[in-house]
Structure formats: structure tokens, C-alpha cells
Coordinates of C-alpha atoms and ligand atoms in Angstrom, one line a residue:
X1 CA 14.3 -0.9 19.1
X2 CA 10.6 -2.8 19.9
X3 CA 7.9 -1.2 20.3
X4 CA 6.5 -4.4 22.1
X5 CA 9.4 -7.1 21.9
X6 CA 7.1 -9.8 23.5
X7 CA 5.0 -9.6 20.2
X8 CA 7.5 -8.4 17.6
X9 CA 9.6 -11.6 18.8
X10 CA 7.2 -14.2 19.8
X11 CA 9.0 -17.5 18.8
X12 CA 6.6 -19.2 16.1
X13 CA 5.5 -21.9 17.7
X14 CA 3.7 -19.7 20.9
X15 CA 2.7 -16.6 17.9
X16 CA 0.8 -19.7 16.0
X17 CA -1.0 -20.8 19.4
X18 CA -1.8 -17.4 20.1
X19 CA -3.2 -17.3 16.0
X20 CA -5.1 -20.6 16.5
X21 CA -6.6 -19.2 19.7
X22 CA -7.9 -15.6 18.1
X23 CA -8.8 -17.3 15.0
X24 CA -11.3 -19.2 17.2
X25 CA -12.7 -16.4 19.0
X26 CA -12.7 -14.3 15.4
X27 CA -15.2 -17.7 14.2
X28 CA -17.3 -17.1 17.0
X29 CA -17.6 -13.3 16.9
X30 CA -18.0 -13.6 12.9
X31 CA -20.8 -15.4 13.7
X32 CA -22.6 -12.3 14.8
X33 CA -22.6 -10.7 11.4
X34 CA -25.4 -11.6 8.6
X35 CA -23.3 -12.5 6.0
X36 CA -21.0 -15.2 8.3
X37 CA -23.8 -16.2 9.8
X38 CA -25.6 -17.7 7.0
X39 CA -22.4 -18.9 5.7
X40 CA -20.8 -20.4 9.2
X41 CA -24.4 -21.2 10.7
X42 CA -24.7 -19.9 13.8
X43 CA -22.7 -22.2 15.4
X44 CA -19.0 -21.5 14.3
X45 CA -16.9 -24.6 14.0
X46 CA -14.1 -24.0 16.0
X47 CA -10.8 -24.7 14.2
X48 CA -8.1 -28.1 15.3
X49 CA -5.1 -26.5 14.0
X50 CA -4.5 -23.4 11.8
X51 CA -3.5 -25.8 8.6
X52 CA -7.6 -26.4 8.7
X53 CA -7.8 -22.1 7.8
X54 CA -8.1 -23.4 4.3
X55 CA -11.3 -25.2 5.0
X56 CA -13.2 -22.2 5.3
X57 CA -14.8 -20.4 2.3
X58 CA -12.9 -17.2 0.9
X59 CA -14.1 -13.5 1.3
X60 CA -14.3 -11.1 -1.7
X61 CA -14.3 -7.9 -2.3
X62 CA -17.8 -8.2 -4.1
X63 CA -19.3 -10.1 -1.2
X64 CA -18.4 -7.2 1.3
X65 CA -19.9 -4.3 -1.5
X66 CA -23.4 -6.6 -1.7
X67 CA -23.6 -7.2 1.9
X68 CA -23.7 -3.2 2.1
X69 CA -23.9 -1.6 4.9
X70 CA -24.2 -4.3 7.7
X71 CA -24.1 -7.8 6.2
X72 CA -20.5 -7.8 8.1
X73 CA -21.0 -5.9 10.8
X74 CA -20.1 -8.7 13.9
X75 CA -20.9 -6.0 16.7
X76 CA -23.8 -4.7 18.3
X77 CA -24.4 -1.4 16.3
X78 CA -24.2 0.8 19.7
X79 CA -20.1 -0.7 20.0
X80 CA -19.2 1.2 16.8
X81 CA -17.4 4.5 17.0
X82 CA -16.4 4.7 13.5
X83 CA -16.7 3.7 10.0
X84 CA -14.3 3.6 7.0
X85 CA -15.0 3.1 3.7
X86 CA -13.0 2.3 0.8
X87 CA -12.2 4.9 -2.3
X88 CA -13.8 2.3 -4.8
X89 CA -15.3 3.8 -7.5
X90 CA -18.0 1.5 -8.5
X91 CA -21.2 0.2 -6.8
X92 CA -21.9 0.6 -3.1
X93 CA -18.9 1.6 -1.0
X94 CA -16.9 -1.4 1.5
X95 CA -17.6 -0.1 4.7
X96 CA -15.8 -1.3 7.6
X97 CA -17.0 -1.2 11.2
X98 CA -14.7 -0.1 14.3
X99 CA -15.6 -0.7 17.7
X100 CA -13.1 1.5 20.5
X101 CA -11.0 -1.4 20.4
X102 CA -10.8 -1.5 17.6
X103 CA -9.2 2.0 16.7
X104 CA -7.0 1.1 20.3
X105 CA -5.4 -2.0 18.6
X106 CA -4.8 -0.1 14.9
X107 CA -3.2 2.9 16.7
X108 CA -1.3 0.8 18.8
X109 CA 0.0 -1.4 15.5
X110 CA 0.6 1.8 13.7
X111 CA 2.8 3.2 16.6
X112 CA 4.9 0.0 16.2
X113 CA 5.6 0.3 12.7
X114 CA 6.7 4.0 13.1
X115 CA 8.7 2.7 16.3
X116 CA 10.3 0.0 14.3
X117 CA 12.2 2.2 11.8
X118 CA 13.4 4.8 14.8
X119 CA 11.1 7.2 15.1
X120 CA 10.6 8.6 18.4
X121 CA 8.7 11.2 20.5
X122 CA 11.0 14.1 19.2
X123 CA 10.3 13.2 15.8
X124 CA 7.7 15.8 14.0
X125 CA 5.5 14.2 12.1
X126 CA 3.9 15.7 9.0
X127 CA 0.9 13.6 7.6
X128 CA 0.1 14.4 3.9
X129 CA -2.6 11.6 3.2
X130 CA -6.1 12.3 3.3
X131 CA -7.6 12.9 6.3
X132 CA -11.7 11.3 6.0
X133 CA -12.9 7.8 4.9
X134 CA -9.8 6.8 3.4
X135 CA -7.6 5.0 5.8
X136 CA -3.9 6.7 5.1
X137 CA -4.6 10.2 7.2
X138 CA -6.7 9.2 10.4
X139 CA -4.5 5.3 10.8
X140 CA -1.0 7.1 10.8
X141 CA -2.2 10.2 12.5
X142 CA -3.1 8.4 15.9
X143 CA -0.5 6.4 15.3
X144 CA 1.8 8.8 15.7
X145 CA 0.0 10.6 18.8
X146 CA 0.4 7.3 20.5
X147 CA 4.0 7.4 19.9
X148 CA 4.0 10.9 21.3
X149 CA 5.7 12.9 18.2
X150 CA 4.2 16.5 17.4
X151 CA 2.1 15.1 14.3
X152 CA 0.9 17.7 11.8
X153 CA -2.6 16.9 10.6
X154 CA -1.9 19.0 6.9
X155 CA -3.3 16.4 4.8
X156 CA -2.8 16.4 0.8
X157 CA -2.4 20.4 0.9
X158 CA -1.1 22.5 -1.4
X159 CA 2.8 22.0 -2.0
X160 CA 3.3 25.6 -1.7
X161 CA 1.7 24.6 2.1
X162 CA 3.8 21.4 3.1
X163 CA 7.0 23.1 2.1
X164 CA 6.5 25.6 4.1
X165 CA 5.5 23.6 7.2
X166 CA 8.3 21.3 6.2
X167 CA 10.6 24.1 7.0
X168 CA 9.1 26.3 9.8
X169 CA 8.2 23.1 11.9
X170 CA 11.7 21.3 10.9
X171 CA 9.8 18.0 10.3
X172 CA 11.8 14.9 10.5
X173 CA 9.3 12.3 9.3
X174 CA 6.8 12.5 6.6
X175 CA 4.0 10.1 5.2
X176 CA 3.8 10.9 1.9
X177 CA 2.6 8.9 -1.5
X178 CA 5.4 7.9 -3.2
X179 CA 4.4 9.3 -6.7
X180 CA 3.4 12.6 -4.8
X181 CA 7.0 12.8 -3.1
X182 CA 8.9 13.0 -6.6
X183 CA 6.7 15.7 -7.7
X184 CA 6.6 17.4 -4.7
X185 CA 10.4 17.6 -4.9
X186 CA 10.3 19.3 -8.2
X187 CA 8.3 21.9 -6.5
X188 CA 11.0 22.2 -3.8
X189 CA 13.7 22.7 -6.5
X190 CA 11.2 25.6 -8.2
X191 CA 11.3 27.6 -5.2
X192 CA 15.6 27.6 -5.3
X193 CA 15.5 25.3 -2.8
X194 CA 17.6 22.0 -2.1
X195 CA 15.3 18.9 -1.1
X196 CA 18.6 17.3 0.3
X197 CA 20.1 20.1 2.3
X198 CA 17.1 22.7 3.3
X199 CA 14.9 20.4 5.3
X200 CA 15.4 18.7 9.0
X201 CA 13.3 15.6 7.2
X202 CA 15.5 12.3 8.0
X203 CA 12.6 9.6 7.0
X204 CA 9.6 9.6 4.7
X205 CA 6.8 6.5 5.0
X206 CA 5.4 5.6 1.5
X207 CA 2.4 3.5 0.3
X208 CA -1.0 3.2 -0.1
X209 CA -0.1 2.9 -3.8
X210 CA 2.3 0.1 -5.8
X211 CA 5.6 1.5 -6.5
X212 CA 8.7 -0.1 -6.9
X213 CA 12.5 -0.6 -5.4
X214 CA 13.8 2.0 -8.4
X215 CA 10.8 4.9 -7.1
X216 CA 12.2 4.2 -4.1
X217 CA 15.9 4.9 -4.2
X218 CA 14.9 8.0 -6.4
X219 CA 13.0 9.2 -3.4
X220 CA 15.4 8.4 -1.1
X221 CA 18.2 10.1 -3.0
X222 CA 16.1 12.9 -3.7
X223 CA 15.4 13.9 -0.6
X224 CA 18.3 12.7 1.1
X225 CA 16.2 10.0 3.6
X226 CA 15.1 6.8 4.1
X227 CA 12.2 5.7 2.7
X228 CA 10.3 2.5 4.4
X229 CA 7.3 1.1 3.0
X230 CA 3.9 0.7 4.3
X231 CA 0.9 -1.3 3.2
X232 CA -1.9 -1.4 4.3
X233 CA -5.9 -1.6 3.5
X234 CA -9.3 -0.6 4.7
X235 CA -10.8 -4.1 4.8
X236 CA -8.1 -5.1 7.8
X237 CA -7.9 -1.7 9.3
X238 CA -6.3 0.6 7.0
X239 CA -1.9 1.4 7.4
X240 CA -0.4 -0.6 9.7
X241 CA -0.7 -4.4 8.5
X242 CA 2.6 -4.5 7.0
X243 CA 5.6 -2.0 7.3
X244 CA 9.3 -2.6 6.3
X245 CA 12.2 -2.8 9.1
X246 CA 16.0 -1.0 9.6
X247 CA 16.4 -3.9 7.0
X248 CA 14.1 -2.6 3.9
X249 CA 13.9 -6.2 3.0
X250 CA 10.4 -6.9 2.6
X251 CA 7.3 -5.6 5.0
X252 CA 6.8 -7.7 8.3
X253 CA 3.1 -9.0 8.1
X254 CA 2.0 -8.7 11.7
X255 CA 0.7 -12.1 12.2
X256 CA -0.5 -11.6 16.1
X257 CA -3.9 -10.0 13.9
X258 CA -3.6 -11.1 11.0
X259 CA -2.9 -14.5 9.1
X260 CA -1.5 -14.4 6.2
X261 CA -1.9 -17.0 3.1
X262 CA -0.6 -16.6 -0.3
X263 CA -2.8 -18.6 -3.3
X264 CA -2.9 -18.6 -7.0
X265 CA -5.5 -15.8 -8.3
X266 CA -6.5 -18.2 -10.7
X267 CA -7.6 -21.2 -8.8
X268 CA -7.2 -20.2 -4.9
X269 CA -5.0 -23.0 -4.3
X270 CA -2.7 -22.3 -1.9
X271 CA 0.8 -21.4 -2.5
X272 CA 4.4 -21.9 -0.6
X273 CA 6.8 -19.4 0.6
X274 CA 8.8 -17.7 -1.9
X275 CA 5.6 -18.1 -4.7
X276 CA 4.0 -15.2 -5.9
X277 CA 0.3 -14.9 -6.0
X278 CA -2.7 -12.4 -4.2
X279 CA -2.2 -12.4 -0.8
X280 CA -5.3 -13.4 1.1
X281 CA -5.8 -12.1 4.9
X282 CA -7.9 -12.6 7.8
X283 CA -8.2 -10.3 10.6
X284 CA -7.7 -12.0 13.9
X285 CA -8.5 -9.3 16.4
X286 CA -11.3 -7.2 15.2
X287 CA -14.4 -6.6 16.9
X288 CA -16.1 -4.6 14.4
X289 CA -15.5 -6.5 11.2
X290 CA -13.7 -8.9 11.2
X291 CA -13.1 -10.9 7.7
X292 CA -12.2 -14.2 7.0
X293 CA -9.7 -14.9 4.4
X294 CA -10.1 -12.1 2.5
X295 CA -8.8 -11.7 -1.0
X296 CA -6.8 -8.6 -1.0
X297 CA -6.0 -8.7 -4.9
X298 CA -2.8 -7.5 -4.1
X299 CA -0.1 -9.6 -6.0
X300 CA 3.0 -10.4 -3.4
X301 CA 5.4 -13.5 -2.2
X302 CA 6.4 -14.1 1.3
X303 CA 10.0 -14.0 1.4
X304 CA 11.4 -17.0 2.8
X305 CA 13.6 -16.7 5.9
X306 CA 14.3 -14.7 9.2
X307 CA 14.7 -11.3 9.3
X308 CA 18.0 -10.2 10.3
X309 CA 16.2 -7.3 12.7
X310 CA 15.3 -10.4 15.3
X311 CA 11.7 -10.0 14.0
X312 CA 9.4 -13.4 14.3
X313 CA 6.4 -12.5 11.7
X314 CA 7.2 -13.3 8.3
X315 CA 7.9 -10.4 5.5
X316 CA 5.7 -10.1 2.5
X317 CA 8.3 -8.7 -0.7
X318 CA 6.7 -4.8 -2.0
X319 CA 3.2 -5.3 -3.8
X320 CA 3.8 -6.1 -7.4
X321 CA 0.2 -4.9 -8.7
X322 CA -3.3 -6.2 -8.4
X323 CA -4.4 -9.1 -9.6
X324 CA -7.2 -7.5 -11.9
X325 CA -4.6 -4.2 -13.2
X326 CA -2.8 -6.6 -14.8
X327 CA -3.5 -5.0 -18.6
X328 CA -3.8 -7.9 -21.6
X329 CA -2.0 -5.8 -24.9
X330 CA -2.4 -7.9 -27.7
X331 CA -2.6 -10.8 -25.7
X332 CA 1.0 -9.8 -24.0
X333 CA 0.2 -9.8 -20.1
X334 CA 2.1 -6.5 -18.5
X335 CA 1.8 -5.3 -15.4
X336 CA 2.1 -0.9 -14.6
X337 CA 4.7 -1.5 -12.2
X338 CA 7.4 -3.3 -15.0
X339 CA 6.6 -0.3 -17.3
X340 CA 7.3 2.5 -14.4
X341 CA 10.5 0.2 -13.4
X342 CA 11.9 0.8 -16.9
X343 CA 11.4 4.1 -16.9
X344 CA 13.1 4.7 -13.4
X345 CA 16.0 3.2 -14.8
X346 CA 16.5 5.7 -17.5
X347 CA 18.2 8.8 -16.6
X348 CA 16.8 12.0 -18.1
X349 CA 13.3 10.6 -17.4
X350 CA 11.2 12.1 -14.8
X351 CA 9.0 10.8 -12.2
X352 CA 5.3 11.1 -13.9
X353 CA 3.9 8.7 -16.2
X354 CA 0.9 8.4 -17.6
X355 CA 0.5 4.6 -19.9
X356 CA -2.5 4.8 -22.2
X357 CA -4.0 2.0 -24.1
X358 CA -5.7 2.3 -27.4
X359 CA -7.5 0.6 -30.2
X360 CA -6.4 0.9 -33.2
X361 CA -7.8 -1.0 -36.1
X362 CA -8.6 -3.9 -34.0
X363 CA -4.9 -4.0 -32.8
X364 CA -4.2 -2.3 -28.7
X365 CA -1.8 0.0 -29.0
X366 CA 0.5 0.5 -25.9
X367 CA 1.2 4.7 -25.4
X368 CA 3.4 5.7 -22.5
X369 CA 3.9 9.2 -22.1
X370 CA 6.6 10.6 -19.5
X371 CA 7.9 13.6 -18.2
X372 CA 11.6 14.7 -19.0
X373 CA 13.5 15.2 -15.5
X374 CA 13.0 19.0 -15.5
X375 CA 16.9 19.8 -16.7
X376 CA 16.3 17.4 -19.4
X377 CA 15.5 20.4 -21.8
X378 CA 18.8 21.6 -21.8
X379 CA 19.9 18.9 -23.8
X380 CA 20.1 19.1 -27.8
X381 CA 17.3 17.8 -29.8
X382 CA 19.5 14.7 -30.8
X383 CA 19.9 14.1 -27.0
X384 CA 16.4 14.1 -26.6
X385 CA 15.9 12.1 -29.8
X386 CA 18.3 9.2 -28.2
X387 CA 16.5 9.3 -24.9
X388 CA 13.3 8.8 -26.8
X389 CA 14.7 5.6 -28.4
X390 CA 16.3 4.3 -25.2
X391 CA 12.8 4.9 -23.6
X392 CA 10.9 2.9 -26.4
X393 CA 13.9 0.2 -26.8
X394 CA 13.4 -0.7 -22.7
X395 CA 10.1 -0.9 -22.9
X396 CA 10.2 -3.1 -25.8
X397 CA 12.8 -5.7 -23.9
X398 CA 10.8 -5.6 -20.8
X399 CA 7.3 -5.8 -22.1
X400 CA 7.6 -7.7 -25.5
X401 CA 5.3 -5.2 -26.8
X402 CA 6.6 -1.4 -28.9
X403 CA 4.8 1.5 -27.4
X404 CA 4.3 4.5 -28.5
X405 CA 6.1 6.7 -26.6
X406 CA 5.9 11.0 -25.5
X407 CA 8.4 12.8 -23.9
X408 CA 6.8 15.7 -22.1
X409 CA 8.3 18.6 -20.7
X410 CA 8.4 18.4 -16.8
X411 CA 4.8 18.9 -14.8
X412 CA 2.6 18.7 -17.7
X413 CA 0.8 15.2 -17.1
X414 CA -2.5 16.2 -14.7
X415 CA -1.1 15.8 -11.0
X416 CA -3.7 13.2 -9.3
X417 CA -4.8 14.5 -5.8
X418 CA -5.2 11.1 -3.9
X419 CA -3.4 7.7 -5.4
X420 CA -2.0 8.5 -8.8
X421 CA -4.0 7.2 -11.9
X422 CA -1.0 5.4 -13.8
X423 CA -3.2 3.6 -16.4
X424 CA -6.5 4.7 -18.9
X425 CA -7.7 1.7 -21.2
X426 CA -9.3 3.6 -24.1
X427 CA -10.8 0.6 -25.9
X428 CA -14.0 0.1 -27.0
X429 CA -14.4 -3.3 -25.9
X430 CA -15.1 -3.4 -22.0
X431 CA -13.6 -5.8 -19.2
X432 CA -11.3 -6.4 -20.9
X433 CA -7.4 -4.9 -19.4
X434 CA -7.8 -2.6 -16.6
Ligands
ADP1 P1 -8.9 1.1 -2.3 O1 -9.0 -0.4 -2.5 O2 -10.2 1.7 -2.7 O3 -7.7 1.7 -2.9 P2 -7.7 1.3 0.4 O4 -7.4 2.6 0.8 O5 -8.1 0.3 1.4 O6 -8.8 1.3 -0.7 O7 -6.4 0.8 -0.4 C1 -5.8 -0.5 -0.1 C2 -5.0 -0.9 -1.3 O8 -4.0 0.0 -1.7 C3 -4.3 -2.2 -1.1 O9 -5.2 -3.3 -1.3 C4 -3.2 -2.1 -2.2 O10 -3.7 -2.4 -3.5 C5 -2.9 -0.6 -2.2 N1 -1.7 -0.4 -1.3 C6 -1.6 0.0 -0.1 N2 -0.4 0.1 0.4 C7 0.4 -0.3 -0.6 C8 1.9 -0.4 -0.8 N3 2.7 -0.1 0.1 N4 2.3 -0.8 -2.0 C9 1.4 -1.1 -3.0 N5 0.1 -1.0 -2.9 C10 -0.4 -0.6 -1.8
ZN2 ZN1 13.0 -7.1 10.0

């Protein structure tokens, strides 16, 4: 059941000694990188207690993108045997600095998290994130090697492609984007086949993108599996830093590298167990680059509580968005995530969404257009017509704002090839929304 039960159960008071202990030695080995040292001097202070973490200055996102490319490198250069860098799409890439310990400590975490919800050597493991500078293909791929399942490096191929390895190779485990394992089910279904009953697949791991609890049952019904989620970013590693257990209540934080502090996006203040706010991380273990209370931007509470699996590090509830998607309509705050958790709720609605905003004589006008669930078109005109107004009428209660709403017949929004683009502000007026 552990894939290291000394760690994954470390009472809290020795797992916070250990944490006080590697934050120390991350201070002093920060120290080595330009940016920290300028900001630490070049003597780190070391650190009394862990409560004292929230005297030190935050990281941002920004600060890592101007320090580019090795303001945060804490290594000698020759120590590196591989970079990552971030998808972001403006300015200068994040790049992040592994040393060979480095990738030993992610693979090793990544192995846990797959051992943690049962899967084992025998498993076949088909990876369909990108292999490259994004995270999602290379962190589960030697994950799973070190587990010893037969891993299939496919990547995001063609559907026509994962189905059939799906079936020659009777894989049991996939790792697969959420929005892209909806569609790819459709694509099952086209071909005459049954998701549920024409595969050996028994679990699927889903992240690197916000979804929520209602994507997931859909998934999981779909297909027939269980679907556990994983989180995970570039800036700490990549997947890996938080994964769900048997449980499916919440992600387990692994706080032997990482600590974890929850604070209001607004202020930074720090928040209790329980509040919602941007998670904010520091990397404990990391040679490379380590980062000191990073600001993810990833919106989350940690749930309050032990974990009925026998677990020690605290869960973190699923990400509810970024702290800068959050889209201002009208001066109505929504989030993506409410919008795609009304429409999961509706049945005759499909998986794909696309949410638009518009200007419109000074005035932002909310569009959300959905597919139909591909039988959907048997219906009558008047069924369709009722499912329209149901659609508009949810969104309306959940959001406070009308949209306008398009039902579109199944597979005709533009399929996204890496994380799915859920939201396009078309108003003249920049910075402002998403
Ligand atoms: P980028 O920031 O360019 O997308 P990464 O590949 O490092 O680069 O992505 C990390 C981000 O992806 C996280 O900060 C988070 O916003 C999102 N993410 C990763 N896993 C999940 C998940 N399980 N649920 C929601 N969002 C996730
Ligand atoms: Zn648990």
C-alpha cells in the first residue's frame, strides 16, 4: 500500500523537524543562485522554527522569467543534466534546473503517487502527455519505469493511435488530460467501440489542467475507471507534488519536499486550514533550483483533518482556477471552472466548451458555446430548444450573469493539442479579465 511508509506516515512532529532541517540546507544552497543571493546575502539566515518561513520574502513568477536563464540556478552549471521550462506564452520562458538528484528524487515521488492508488509492475502504462519541456510526459514516464510497469512513451498522438495501442497492448493505466479523455471517448464510440467494455484500462491519472469533481465522475463513468488527480508544476519539479489517494478526497501535498502555505492573493497574508486562497510552495530538496515560497497562483484550501488512508502530509482540495483567470464580467467575478461545473450537470451537454467574452456597446457580454453529447441530435427541435434554456437558466443562477449561449453539434469546437484553451477575452480593453 506505501510506496515508502516511513515517509508517507511520518508522525508530524518528526516530518516538521525533518522540514525545518531541509529548509535550512535549501537557505544555504539558495544562496548559491544570483537572484537569492542578493536577496538572502550571502550568508543565509538559518531559520528557529518553521512558523519564521513567513519571514522570508515571496517568489513570483515574474521574478523567475526576469532572472532568465540563471538568476536561479543554485548549482554549479556542470551538476545540471536537464532543464525544463514552462509552456508560458509571454516573455522569456521559466526555466528550471535539474541536477541527477534531482530527476532521482522527482522519479522516485512520481513512483509513489502511482503506487499510492495501486498500480503495480504489471500495470501497462500508456503516457499521452507531451513528451519535451513541458513536465507532464518525461515526470510520469520515469516515474513509471521506476515502478517497473511496461510504460508506453505515445505522447499526445493521434486518437486513431492511442486506441489502438489502448487495445493491442491491453493498457490498464493511462495519464491522460482530463478535457482530452472525454473527447477521446467520443472517438472510441465512432469506431463502434464501447469505452467501458473494449479496453483492459482499470485507472486513468488526470491533471496538468483545472477540472472539476463533475469532469471527473463523467470520466470515470465513461470509461468505466477510476480517475485520481494529479497536480503538479514545473517550478517544483513538474507531476508529482500532489496526487489523490484510494480516498479521492483531496491530493496529499508531499510535505518531506515541499512546504506548503496557503495566503490571500490579495494581500499575502497567511491563511488557516480549511481557507481558500493561492497556494504558495517552497521546494525543500532541490539541488538545481530550488524556490522559496513560490506563488503558484493556483487557487486551493487545505482540507482540514487526517486522511482516512493513514497518510501524515496534509491534502490540498482539487485546484479551483488561477488566481489571475479569474474573468471580471460586468464587474461579476466568475471563475471557468463554475461555468464548466454547470454544464457537467446538464445532461444532453457534452464535454467541450469553449466561453468567449465580448464587448458590446461598452457592456461584456458572456458567450458560452458547448457541444451537444453526440446522441443529442436525435432529440426534436423543442428538446433541443429546452436544453438551450436549461443551459442559459444554470448559468444564470450560478454566475449572476445571462450568457449567450450555442449549442453545437458534437466535435465542432477546435480540439486544443496540449491543455485545452477554455476561455478567449475578446475586448478591446487589455488586462483586464483573462
Ligand atoms: P504552465 O504554468 O505554463 O501551464 P506547467 O506545465 O508547470 O506550466 O503547469 C503547471 C500549472 O498547471 C499549475 O500551476 C496549475 O495551474 C495547472 N495544473 C497542474 N495540475 C493541475 C490539476 N490537477 N488541477 C488543476 N490545475 C493543474
Ligand atoms: Zn489519503
Amino acid at each position: 500500500m506505501y510506496w515508502n511508509r516511513e515517509i508517507e506516515t511520518l508522525d508530524r512532529e518528526a516530518l516538521e523537524q525533518l522540514q525545518l532541517k531541509r529548509l535550512n540546507c535549501t537557505l544555504d544552497r539558495a544562496a548559491g543562485a544570483p537572484f537569492y543571493r542578493d536577496r538572502l546575502g550571502g550568508n543565509a539566515r538559518h531559520l528557529r522554527a518553521l512558523a519564521e518561513l513567513s519571514s522570508l520574502p515571496f517568489t513570483t513568477k515574474a521574478e523567475l522569467r526576469d532572472a532568465f536563464p540563471y538568476g536561479f540556478l543554485a548549482a554549479p552549471l556542470e551538476s545540471i543534466v536537464r532543464l525544463h521550462s514552462s509552456s508560458g506564452t509571454t516573455g522569456n520562458p521559466t526555466v528550471i534546473y535539474h541536477t541527477r538528484e534531482d530527476i532521482e528524487a522527482w522519479q522516485d515521488l512520481v513512483a509513489r503517487c502511482m503506487y499510492m492508488t495501486g498500480m503495480r509492475r504489471n500495470d501497462v502504462f500508456q503516457n499521452m502527455m507531451g513528451y519535451g519541456l513541458f513536465t507532464g510526459g518525461l515526470g510520469f514516464h520515469y516515474g513509471a519505469e521506476k515502478l517497473g510497469a511496461m510504460t508506453i512513451p505515445i505522447g499526445p498522438g493521434t486518437s486513431k493511435r492511442q486506441i489502438w495501442f489502448l487495445r493491442e497492448f491491453g493498457t490498464t493505466v493511462m495519464h491522460i488530460l482530463p478535457s482530452y479523455a472525454l473527447r477521446l471517448s467520443t472517438h472510441v464510440r465512432e469506431q463502434g467501440l464501447d469505452p467501458r467494455a473494449d479496453f483492459k484500462l482499470r485507472m486513468a491519472y488526470i491533471g496538468a489542467e483545472p477540472h472539476t469533481e463533475e469532469t471527473r465522475q463523467k470520466i470515470q463513468e465513461t470509461w468505466g475507471i477510476t480517475a485520481f488527480n494529479s497536480y503538479g508544476l514545473s517550478e517544483m519539479c513538474g507531476p508529482g507534488v500532489a496526487f489523490e489517494c484510494p480516498q479521492q478526497n483531496g491530493m496529499h501535498i508531499w510535505e518531506d519536499q515541499f512546504l506548503v502555505e496557503i495566503v490571500d492573493p490579495d494581500t499575502g497574508a497567511p491563511l488557516s486550514d480549511g481557507e481558500c486562497g493561492e497556494l504558495v510552495l517552497t521546494s525543500i530538496t532541490r539541488m538545481g533550483t530550488p524556490l522559496l515560497r513560490y506563488r503558484t497562483r493556483d487557487l486551493t484550501r487545505i482540507l482540514p483533518g487526517p486522511c482516512a488512508c493513514g497518510r501524515t502530509h496534509r491534502r490540498i482540495d482539487r485546484i479551483r482556477g488561477r488566481s489571475d483567470d479569474m474573468m471580471i464580467i460586468n464587474g461579476v467575478n466568475i471563475f471557468p471552472l463554475q461555468i464548466e461545473q454547470t454544464l457537467m450537470r446538464i445532461s444532453g451537454i457534452g464535454t467541450n466548451y469553449l466561453i468567449e467574452i465580448h464587448e458590446d456597446n461598452y457592456m461584456d457580454k458572456l458567450h458560452v458555446s458547448v457541444e451537444l453529447a453526440p446522441d443529442a441530435f436525435q432529440g426534436t427541435l423543442g428538446q433541443v430548444e429546452g436544453l438551450h434554456g436549461r443551459v442559459c437558466a444554470a448559468i444564470r443562477e450560478e454566475t449572476g450573469v445571462t450568457p449567450v449561449v450555442k449549442l453545437l453539434e458534437a466535435g465542432s469546437l477546435p480540439a486544443a493539442e496540449g491543455k485545452a484553451v477554455r476561455v478567449v477575452d475578446l475586448r478591446k480593453q487589455s488586462g483586464r479579465g483573462c
